[in-house]
Amino acid sequence: MEGTVVAVVVVAVLALLVLKSGMRVVNQVERGVVFRWGKALPGHRQPGITFLIPFADRMRKVNVQVVTMPVPTQEGITKDNVSVKVDAVVYFRVVDPVRAAIEVQDYVFAVGQVAQSSLRSIIGKSDLDDLLSDRERLHEGLALMIDSPAAGWGIHIDRVEIKDVQLPESLKRSMSRQAEAERERRARVITADGEFQAAQQLANASRIMSDSPEAMQLRLLQTVVEVAAEKNSTLVMPFPVELLRYFDRAAQKIDADLHLTPPQPTPPAQPAQPAQPAQSAAAPAAESDGRP
């Protein structure tokens, strides 16, 4: 009886050991690919506890998280013959663990090599302006080039981005001079446009003031008020132009009235009587007195 109990205990312990050796735990971020006698089973094991047949099954865990892989700096010549250095980053994840475990030996290394060759290819097909400004289109083209072979490995490329474009120092100086010249041109155009608009407004204002002299007087008073606000200056009031115009019009009216009135005739002058000399009367008297 005691031997039977011991045998049962031994069998139970052996069964527990077998179950323990065949029990595996798959994490939430992993999927299990089971090889039975070296042959991969269809499908994969989900996260949690899974059991394998001891000595027959072997399980390989595949991470299904998004992998962020930087692409080393690649040097190339653009379509317009400019030597540049470009680096990028690739975001990808495993969507088919069985194919990722069977079709490629190391899918991370394989994706990295495809990304480097695709980056050099996209550099040769693009202009420098596209690398600097039209990156979204290049990102889409680069992702498509990498995703074509990676799809057969059970890999999905989420996104590819170009991080930095390194230019030669001489080209940087040329581009800075070009940008400075462009900004100078824009500044001159804006200044000229502002002066043109100001001249137009001044011309319109002058026509309005010429049609309405009161507007000129109001503008003069407004200027006086603005200058008077600064108490550190001496204000000199000019003589009103309108008052001068009033006197000018009054003088012209008076002159016109004088020219319209006919002149009065003057009486003829009386001829003057010649004066008698004083000695003419005295001479006969003297002669009469000397007679005997």
XYZ file of C-alpha atoms in Angstrom, residues 45-247:
203
model
C 0.189 31.821 -29.826
C -1.600 34.727 -28.223
C -0.425 36.495 -25.037
C -0.906 34.549 -21.828
C -0.068 31.014 -20.684
C 0.420 28.413 -23.419
C 1.465 24.769 -23.262
C 3.954 22.991 -25.474
C 4.632 19.346 -25.972
C 7.879 18.627 -24.136
C 10.817 17.597 -26.274
C 8.725 18.145 -29.446
C 7.747 21.803 -29.523
C 9.969 24.837 -29.489
C 8.560 28.345 -29.383
C 10.079 31.568 -30.673
C 8.713 34.872 -29.422
C 8.348 37.735 -31.854
C 7.933 41.324 -30.665
C 5.022 43.133 -32.359
C 5.742 46.618 -30.997
C 6.586 49.497 -33.321
C 10.342 49.546 -33.871
C 12.047 52.924 -34.271
C 15.193 52.393 -36.298
C 17.479 55.273 -37.278
C 18.993 55.036 -40.733
C 22.712 55.956 -40.786
C 23.764 59.017 -42.724
C 23.910 58.309 -46.434
C 25.967 60.428 -48.818
C 24.778 60.879 -52.371
C 24.510 63.235 -55.317
C 21.146 64.744 -56.116
C 19.568 64.980 -59.534
C 20.949 68.525 -59.964
C 24.513 67.379 -59.084
C 24.721 68.540 -55.461
C 26.561 66.382 -52.940
C 24.475 65.963 -49.756
C 24.350 63.775 -46.663
C 20.932 62.598 -45.543
C 19.812 60.586 -42.527
C 16.348 59.246 -41.785
C 14.297 57.215 -39.328
C 11.995 54.253 -40.038
C 8.973 53.183 -37.982
C 7.823 49.600 -38.613
C 6.151 46.674 -36.830
C 5.522 42.965 -37.331
C 2.036 42.097 -38.592
C 2.663 38.410 -39.394
C 4.883 36.782 -36.743
C 5.091 33.446 -38.585
C 6.467 34.987 -41.782
C 8.787 37.303 -39.811
C 10.229 34.246 -38.057
C 10.513 32.081 -41.178
C 11.039 34.270 -44.255
C 13.968 36.359 -42.979
C 16.763 35.582 -40.583
C 16.885 38.994 -38.865
C 14.081 41.278 -39.990
C 15.437 44.313 -38.131
C 18.789 44.108 -39.920
C 17.051 43.419 -43.235
C 14.768 46.442 -42.932
C 17.776 48.594 -42.040
C 19.687 47.554 -45.156
C 16.667 48.132 -47.400
C 16.148 51.547 -45.814
C 19.760 52.586 -46.512
C 19.671 51.517 -50.152
C 16.248 53.144 -50.668
C 17.469 56.388 -49.094
C 20.447 56.539 -51.462
C 18.146 55.821 -54.383
C 15.696 58.562 -53.416
C 18.578 61.043 -53.109
C 19.686 60.363 -56.683
C 16.153 60.784 -58.032
C 15.374 64.080 -56.278
C 16.484 67.677 -56.631
C 17.953 69.671 -53.792
C 14.845 71.839 -53.529
C 12.706 68.706 -53.114
C 14.932 67.463 -50.284
C 14.626 70.785 -48.513
C 10.985 71.717 -49.095
C 8.937 68.833 -50.520
C 9.736 66.201 -47.917
C 6.242 64.803 -47.527
C 6.294 63.439 -51.055
C 9.759 61.997 -50.491
C 8.599 60.353 -47.264
C 5.758 58.634 -49.094
C 8.030 57.457 -51.903
C 10.670 56.208 -49.466
C 8.076 54.339 -47.393
C 6.738 52.682 -50.539
C 10.218 51.602 -51.619
C 10.943 50.020 -48.225
C 7.500 48.481 -47.795
C 7.641 46.561 -51.089
C 10.184 43.919 -49.928
C 9.213 44.176 -46.247
C 5.622 43.130 -46.960
C 6.876 39.650 -47.928
C 8.530 39.341 -44.530
C 5.381 40.123 -42.566
C 6.605 43.657 -41.813
C 4.522 46.806 -42.181
C 6.278 50.169 -42.602
C 4.314 52.745 -40.627
C 6.311 55.837 -41.536
C 9.660 56.977 -42.903
C 10.968 60.486 -42.236
C 14.080 62.326 -43.375
C 15.634 63.874 -40.289
C 18.429 66.056 -41.596
C 20.015 67.130 -44.865
C 23.654 68.195 -44.552
C 24.867 70.572 -47.256
C 28.411 71.672 -48.179
C 29.595 74.879 -46.536
C 30.037 76.665 -49.867
C 26.456 75.836 -50.836
C 25.210 77.062 -47.456
C 26.920 80.422 -48.006
C 25.460 80.687 -51.511
C 21.980 79.901 -50.239
C 22.303 82.437 -47.429
C 23.325 85.127 -49.921
C 20.410 84.172 -52.143
C 17.987 84.355 -49.234
C 19.401 87.732 -48.187
C 19.037 89.095 -51.712
C 15.483 87.813 -51.917
C 14.548 89.463 -48.628
C 16.172 92.717 -49.762
C 14.141 92.578 -52.974
C 10.930 92.014 -51.039
C 11.747 94.904 -48.703
C 12.342 97.277 -51.616
C 9.156 96.195 -53.362
C 7.133 96.661 -50.189
C 8.674 100.105 -49.601
C 7.999 101.202 -53.184
C 4.441 99.898 -53.010
C 3.888 101.806 -49.772
C 5.190 105.031 -51.308
C 3.001 104.492 -54.372
C -0.109 104.027 -52.262
C 0.796 107.032 -50.112
C 1.246 109.163 -53.241
C -2.132 108.051 -54.526
C -3.816 108.942 -51.253
C -2.072 112.326 -51.126
C -3.175 113.048 -54.686
C -6.763 112.160 -53.779
C -6.574 114.328 -50.674
C -5.177 117.271 -52.632
C -8.016 117.048 -55.155
C -10.588 116.987 -52.367
C -8.989 119.968 -50.627
C -8.785 121.930 -53.878
C -12.508 121.382 -54.430
C -13.319 122.289 -50.821
C -11.127 125.073 -49.361
C -12.729 124.565 -45.954
C -11.061 121.145 -45.798
C -7.652 122.812 -46.077
C -8.537 125.143 -43.232
C -9.736 122.230 -41.068
C -6.562 120.317 -41.843
C -4.529 123.358 -40.849
C -6.367 123.620 -37.538
C -5.902 119.913 -36.917
C -2.169 120.252 -37.527
C -2.064 123.164 -35.095
C -3.784 121.056 -32.452
C -1.316 118.199 -32.980
C 1.664 120.522 -32.726
C 0.212 122.299 -29.684
C 0.022 118.970 -27.840
C 3.809 119.043 -27.590
C 4.436 121.751 -24.994
C 8.159 121.957 -25.697
C 7.809 123.767 -29.029
C 6.963 127.258 -30.218
C 3.919 127.531 -32.434
C 3.904 130.089 -35.238
C 0.468 130.681 -36.757
C 0.593 131.423 -40.480
C -1.629 134.069 -42.008
C -4.794 132.411 -43.321
C -4.690 131.962 -47.046
C -8.439 132.304 -47.332
C -8.270 135.816 -45.881
C -5.766 136.797 -48.550
C -8.061 135.395 -51.182
C -10.957 137.437 -49.711
C -8.981 140.678 -49.968
